[in-house]
Amino acid sequence: MLTRPELGSLVGAIAVFCCFALAADGFLRASSLGTVLYASSTIGIMAVPVALLMIGGEFDLSAGVLVTSSALVSSMFSYQMTANVWVGVGVSLLVTLAVGAFNGIMLARTKLPSFIVTLGTFLMLTGLNLGLTKLVSGTVSTKTIADMEGFTTARALFASTLTVGGTHIKVTVLWWLALVALGSWILLRTRAGNWIFAVGGNENAARAVGVPVTRTKTALYTGVAFGAWICGQHLLFSYDVVQSGEGVGNELIYIIAAVIGGCLITGGHGSAVGSAVGALLFGMTSKGIVFAEWNPDWFKFFLGAMLLLATLLNTWVRRRAEASK
Amino acid sequence: MTRTDSRTALVELSGVSKHYGNVRALEGVSLEVHAGEITCVLGDNGAGKSTLIKIIAGLHRHDGGTLALDGEETRLASPREALDRGIATVHQDLAVVPLMPVWRNFFLGSEPRKGIGPFKRMDVDHMRRTTRAELLRMGIDLRDVDQPIGTLSGGERQCVAIARAVHFGAKVLVLDEPTAALGVKQSGVVLKYVSAARDEGLGVVFITHNPHHAYLVGDRFVLLKRGTMAGSHTRDSITLDELTRQMAGGTELDDLRHELQRPS
Ligand SMILES: Nc1ncnc2c1ncn2[C@@H]1O[C@H](COP(=O)(O)OP(=O)(O)OP(=O)(O)O)[C@@H](O)[C@H]1O
Ligand SMILES: [Mg+2]
């Protein structure tokens, strides 16, 4: 139980799966599976780095709008400066990572709670997204880049659909799986993973034995930024324009997925696989309700109930682990 | 005293002071740590004991006086630097991460790795095995090194922290009140391990407010009182009774006894 943070959410996921398999006729069809996986993957790609950050003891409220910022930078830079979208994609990566590093460095310098620091970034990015887009293109959305050089190759990488045994699987599912594998590898097998658990579990202790706390946290924030970059490019290349107001509120969804997957909100405990199960629960519930032809208003209710259950379970786990402290 | 003074001390503080804003935590404190010896620092709550060792451990910088390692004057910039120079500290709060498995805690900050390039990874098998073996050496037989360290008893956690310091080849071992929260038996285990570390040639700084524990193992005794030095003795220049008396406040205790005397 203690070593497997994702176990509780796994039980929940199986229960939800069975529930919709019985209640919704179309749920078990291969095409539905593709839809559910796609919905899960767009959350899951972000849930992995957000979970790692939470294990490291911090939040990032700017993660949702950063996805939009990343897409906007890519699109607008390509449109205004060059004729090749790959240049925009590259510039977007640098800008997005810089925002992540900014969060980490601000946190270390000001010693304010990450809730405040990233709330600031969140508001500033929300304003910048809308303001700059209007300034540059005159409307709330960007101009299409579909006719530019490199669009097809970029779309293949970020937004294509693969057919596996008759099922249409979006390429984001592969990105998601790769990130889960990478996140698990880092957490369980590398020195960096040891440091992530330590800075989240007891920051002062970690510092006292020589763990580079600031460097670890800044790296975690750039990790979130990397996820935002992938999601942002997907957003851009699935269509060819970006709405500048999107993304607000998604940061909470990522956090919820991580928490449902067994991450302790206070840090020090959790897993990448758990965040994936959390994202899957999210995808299954949001799409399952549609397949079952229920009123979608129930979705939020389910989500709230799952979040409470998961948090109660996690708290109980931590109490037992720290019982003798 | 003459026996050891000819050698250079591993750690030597002279006239060290430290202020936290307006609070004077330390003023003109001197102490020596020699290889194969235990230097005890005694003092009441708030006397500045933890502040003193935080300076030795590189967590705080001193404002006045000098800190010399192997005779060379220095100023430690970080805990990492102190560790690299062979000073391992077991803090009062132990510096362990309660939710992390014992083996991860044991190697935290100094993880052994294998593999190359992007496949560089922790040598998990080696870490598990070493943790088990090192703890067994101290007489702690853990069923499972994967259990969170928070589930161990206070004494066991203390021993893990000490074993960790010794394993990483410390020259100087600094212990902040290792026996404070422990029962008689567990204190005994910790004291035995402290003297074992001394016999292996380490210099030990042992902080406590228990003069009995100090006198059992100590070679030198430094008494702190509200941030200043109230006394510095070698083992052959002081008796347990005298140490206890000074520690308990010396003349203040006589006054207290006088005040508390029942009217007859
Ligand atoms: N970070 C800090 N900021 C301000 N004052 C501090 C700080 N740390 C310690 N002090 C003050 O310095 C003095 C010495 O504290 P210190 O922790 O060194 O005492 P101690 O001898 O270790 O006590 P104890 O036996 O309770 O552990 C105390 O008056 C304390 O309030
Ligand atoms: Mg103290």
Coordinates of C-alpha atoms and ligand atoms in Angstrom, one line a residue, chain B residues 46 49-51 92 176-177 207, ligand 2:
Chain B
G46 CA 18.5 27.7 24.0
K49 CA 24.3 24.2 21.0
S50 CA 22.5 23.7 17.7
T51 CA 23.7 27.1 16.5
Q92 CA 18.5 17.3 16.1
D176 CA 23.0 17.0 18.0
E177 CA 21.4 15.5 21.1
I207 CA 25.9 17.5 22.0
Ligands
MG2 MG 19.3 22.3 19.8

